Amino acid sequence: MLTALMQFQLIERKDTLAGKLSYSDQRRLQVAMALLDSPEFGLFDNPTAGIDSESRNIIWDALLKNRAQCTVLLSTNSSDEAEILGDRIAIISKSVISCCGSSIYLRRKYGQGYRLQMTLASKCDRKEVCGFVEKKLPGVEKLLERRHIVVYRLGFASPQDLVRLLQELEDHRVRLRVRRLAISASSLEDVLLRSA
């Protein structure tokens, strides 16, 4: 019991009644009690909903440490939590499982690949920048073009093509007047929105 209290950073509150603990401490205590006898299976319903980030991280660490001995079925509204804790993720929409798989599988199946976001200098020729990107990586889709920001969907371009594009943009950055580049992969949140 003391080991669990230490793992969940509740040892200094060991003499406090559960009802007198803060909400975050109560949630940590509930998860600690559920894992106390090293169960083979654990069922958790939104264990980190409404708690502070420190308590959330403590619970995540405990669940990750116990994953070898304990199969965990966890419901969550947090795509970050699902991605960090889930080996397999099932997305439920209208009481039906709409898709299931690893985060990599779900991103590949329902995601939209990579995005490139460029922040441009005020006196930048956007047509020149857009033409440059579209020539270097044909088939890209412009998602947004505003005064100083251009965003492209790059799809599932190969890592070599992405590196080549970024290198060429970096090499011509001063001439094109590109202030900042950012590339990102589809998030699990994107998958949730597309699969629901």
Short mmCIF file of C-alpha atoms in Angstrom, two decimals:
data_model
loop_
_atom_site.label_atom_id
_atom_site.label_comp_id
_atom_site.label_asym_id
_atom_site.label_seq_id
_atom_site.Cartn_x
_atom_site.Cartn_y
_atom_site.Cartn_z
CA MET A 1 0.00 0.00 0.00
CA LEU A 2 2.82 2.44 0.85
CA THR A 3 4.45 1.69 -2.51
CA ALA A 4 1.22 2.65 -4.30
CA LEU A 5 0.91 5.82 -2.24
CA MET A 6 4.49 6.74 -3.15
CA GLN A 7 3.99 5.92 -6.84
CA PHE A 8 0.91 8.17 -6.94
CA GLN A 9 2.59 10.84 -4.78
CA LEU A 10 -0.02 10.55 -2.04
CA ILE A 11 2.26 9.42 0.80
CA GLU A 12 2.10 12.80 2.57
CA ARG A 13 -1.71 12.47 2.62
CA LYS A 14 -1.83 8.89 3.91
CA ASP A 15 -3.71 9.90 7.07
CA THR A 16 -6.27 12.06 5.22
CA LEU A 17 -9.78 10.67 4.65
CA ALA A 18 -10.50 10.10 0.95
CA GLY A 19 -13.46 12.51 1.04
CA LYS A 20 -11.19 15.29 2.30
CA LEU A 21 -8.73 14.96 -0.60
CA SER A 22 -8.84 17.30 -3.60
CA TYR A 23 -10.62 15.99 -6.70
CA SER A 24 -7.29 15.32 -8.45
CA ASP A 25 -5.95 13.44 -5.41
CA GLN A 26 -9.17 11.40 -5.22
CA ARG A 27 -8.75 10.37 -8.87
CA ARG A 28 -5.12 9.36 -8.24
CA LEU A 29 -6.25 7.36 -5.20
CA GLN A 30 -8.95 5.59 -7.24
CA VAL A 31 -6.46 4.53 -9.91
CA ALA A 32 -3.94 3.47 -7.23
CA MET A 33 -6.59 1.30 -5.55
CA ALA A 34 -7.61 -0.24 -8.89
CA LEU A 35 -4.00 -1.26 -9.58
CA LEU A 36 -3.19 -2.26 -5.99
CA ASP A 37 -3.42 -6.05 -6.29
CA SER A 38 -1.74 -6.18 -9.72
CA PRO A 39 -4.93 -7.12 -11.59
CA GLU A 40 -4.75 -8.77 -15.01
CA PHE A 41 -7.43 -6.40 -16.32
CA GLY A 42 -8.33 -2.80 -15.47
CA LEU A 43 -11.31 -0.78 -16.65
CA PHE A 44 -10.99 3.02 -16.38
CA ASP A 45 -13.66 5.54 -17.37
CA ASN A 46 -12.06 8.92 -18.10
CA PRO A 47 -9.57 8.61 -15.23
CA THR A 48 -7.95 11.99 -15.90
CA ALA A 49 -11.03 14.06 -16.75
CA GLY A 50 -11.08 17.34 -14.84
CA ILE A 51 -7.79 16.91 -13.00
CA ASP A 52 -4.62 18.98 -13.00
CA SER A 53 -1.76 18.20 -15.39
CA GLU A 54 0.57 16.95 -12.64
CA SER A 55 -2.00 14.38 -11.48
CA ARG A 56 -2.72 13.42 -15.09
CA ASN A 57 0.97 12.73 -15.70
CA ILE A 58 1.23 10.66 -12.50
CA ILE A 59 -1.73 8.53 -13.60
CA TRP A 60 -0.33 8.16 -17.13
CA ASP A 61 3.05 7.06 -15.75
CA ALA A 62 1.40 4.48 -13.49
CA LEU A 63 -0.73 3.06 -16.30
CA LEU A 64 2.29 2.87 -18.61
CA LYS A 65 4.38 1.14 -15.93
CA ASN A 66 1.64 -1.44 -15.30
CA ARG A 67 0.85 -2.20 -18.94
CA ALA A 68 3.02 -5.35 -19.04
CA GLN A 69 1.08 -7.00 -16.20
CA CYS A 70 -2.36 -5.46 -16.71
CA THR A 71 -4.55 -5.15 -19.79
CA VAL A 72 -6.21 -1.75 -19.59
CA LEU A 73 -9.46 -0.71 -21.23
CA LEU A 74 -9.74 3.04 -20.90
CA SER A 75 -12.33 5.50 -22.16
CA THR A 76 -11.20 9.07 -22.75
CA ASN A 77 -12.24 12.24 -24.49
CA SER A 78 -8.60 13.25 -24.95
CA SER A 79 -6.92 12.31 -28.23
CA ASP A 80 -3.53 12.99 -26.58
CA GLU A 81 -4.32 10.54 -23.80
CA ALA A 82 -5.49 7.90 -26.28
CA GLU A 83 -2.33 8.29 -28.31
CA ILE A 84 0.03 8.19 -25.33
CA LEU A 85 -1.61 5.28 -23.51
CA GLY A 86 -3.25 3.27 -26.28
CA ASP A 87 -1.63 0.40 -28.13
CA ARG A 88 -4.96 0.07 -29.93
CA ILE A 89 -7.49 2.86 -30.16
CA ALA A 90 -11.19 2.40 -30.90
CA ILE A 91 -13.14 5.47 -31.94
CA ILE A 92 -16.80 5.30 -30.97
CA SER A 93 -19.36 7.43 -32.77
CA LYS A 94 -23.10 7.20 -32.10
CA SER A 95 -22.55 4.14 -29.86
CA VAL A 96 -20.77 2.22 -32.64
CA ILE A 97 -17.05 1.56 -33.09
CA SER A 98 -16.29 3.48 -36.28
CA CYS A 99 -12.62 2.46 -36.50
CA CYS A 100 -9.98 0.65 -34.49
CA GLY A 101 -6.20 0.26 -34.68
CA SER A 102 -2.88 1.69 -33.60
CA SER A 103 -2.45 5.46 -33.82
CA ILE A 104 -0.14 4.94 -36.81
CA TYR A 105 -2.72 2.79 -38.60
CA LEU A 106 -5.53 5.27 -37.88
CA ARG A 107 -3.45 8.19 -39.13
CA ARG A 108 -2.58 6.33 -42.31
CA LYS A 109 -6.17 5.27 -42.96
CA TYR A 110 -8.05 8.40 -41.92
CA GLY A 111 -5.39 11.08 -41.67
CA GLN A 112 -4.45 13.47 -44.39
CA GLY A 113 -0.69 13.08 -44.29
CA TYR A 114 1.58 16.02 -43.68
CA ARG A 115 0.97 19.77 -43.60
CA LEU A 116 3.40 22.53 -44.42
CA GLN A 117 2.82 25.94 -42.86
CA MET A 118 4.88 28.90 -43.98
CA THR A 119 4.95 32.34 -42.39
CA LEU A 120 5.94 34.92 -44.96
CA ALA A 121 7.59 38.33 -44.66
CA SER A 122 5.38 41.35 -45.31
CA LYS A 123 6.84 42.11 -48.77
CA CYS A 124 6.86 38.53 -49.97
CA ASP A 125 5.63 37.43 -53.40
CA ARG A 126 3.13 34.72 -52.39
CA LYS A 127 2.66 33.57 -56.00
CA GLU A 128 6.39 32.94 -56.29
CA VAL A 129 6.48 31.00 -53.01
CA CYS A 130 3.41 28.93 -53.91
CA GLY A 131 4.78 28.24 -57.39
CA PHE A 132 8.07 27.12 -55.85
CA VAL A 133 6.34 24.64 -53.49
CA GLU A 134 3.97 23.32 -56.16
CA LYS A 135 6.86 22.78 -58.61
CA LYS A 136 9.03 20.97 -56.05
CA LEU A 137 6.23 18.70 -54.79
CA PRO A 138 3.51 18.28 -57.45
CA GLY A 139 0.06 17.26 -56.22
CA VAL A 140 0.10 19.32 -53.03
CA GLU A 141 -3.14 21.04 -52.02
CA LYS A 142 -3.25 24.61 -50.79
CA LEU A 143 -5.46 24.69 -47.68
CA LEU A 144 -5.02 28.31 -46.67
CA GLU A 145 -3.54 31.45 -48.16
CA ARG A 146 -3.78 34.55 -46.05
CA ARG A 147 -1.71 37.69 -45.88
CA HIS A 148 1.38 36.21 -44.22
CA ILE A 149 0.48 32.52 -43.92
CA VAL A 150 0.27 29.74 -46.50
CA VAL A 151 -0.67 26.17 -45.53
CA TYR A 152 -0.39 23.14 -47.81
CA ARG A 153 -1.58 19.57 -47.43
CA LEU A 154 1.33 17.47 -48.62
CA GLY A 155 -0.49 14.15 -48.42
CA PHE A 156 1.68 11.13 -47.67
CA ALA A 157 4.83 12.40 -49.36
CA SER A 158 7.88 10.22 -48.83
CA PRO A 159 10.34 11.26 -46.13
CA GLN A 160 12.94 11.86 -48.86
CA ASP A 161 10.58 14.23 -50.72
CA LEU A 162 9.79 16.09 -47.50
CA VAL A 163 13.46 16.49 -46.64
CA ARG A 164 14.23 17.65 -50.19
CA LEU A 165 11.37 20.20 -50.11
CA LEU A 166 12.40 21.57 -46.72
CA GLN A 167 16.05 21.76 -47.76
CA GLU A 168 15.19 23.65 -50.96
CA LEU A 169 12.87 26.00 -49.08
CA GLU A 170 15.62 26.60 -46.52
CA ASP A 171 18.19 27.21 -49.28
CA HIS A 172 15.91 29.80 -50.95
CA ARG A 173 14.35 31.15 -47.79
CA VAL A 174 15.96 34.61 -47.94
CA ARG A 175 15.15 35.12 -51.64
CA LEU A 176 11.56 33.88 -51.18
CA ARG A 177 11.21 35.88 -47.95
CA VAL A 178 9.91 32.93 -45.93
CA ARG A 179 10.24 33.75 -42.23
CA ARG A 180 9.27 30.41 -40.73
CA LEU A 181 8.54 26.84 -41.84
CA ALA A 182 6.66 24.17 -39.92
CA ILE A 183 5.74 20.67 -40.99
CA SER A 184 3.36 18.46 -39.04
CA ALA A 185 1.71 15.08 -39.40
CA SER A 186 -2.02 14.47 -39.17
CA SER A 187 -2.99 14.42 -35.53
CA LEU A 188 -5.22 11.86 -33.88
CA GLU A 189 -7.67 14.76 -33.47
CA ASP A 190 -7.82 15.01 -37.30
CA VAL A 191 -8.57 11.28 -37.44
CA LEU A 192 -11.36 11.66 -34.87
CA LEU A 193 -12.99 14.41 -36.90
CA ARG A 194 -12.79 12.47 -40.17
CA SER A 195 -13.93 9.10 -38.81
CA ALA A 196 -16.88 10.31 -36.72
#
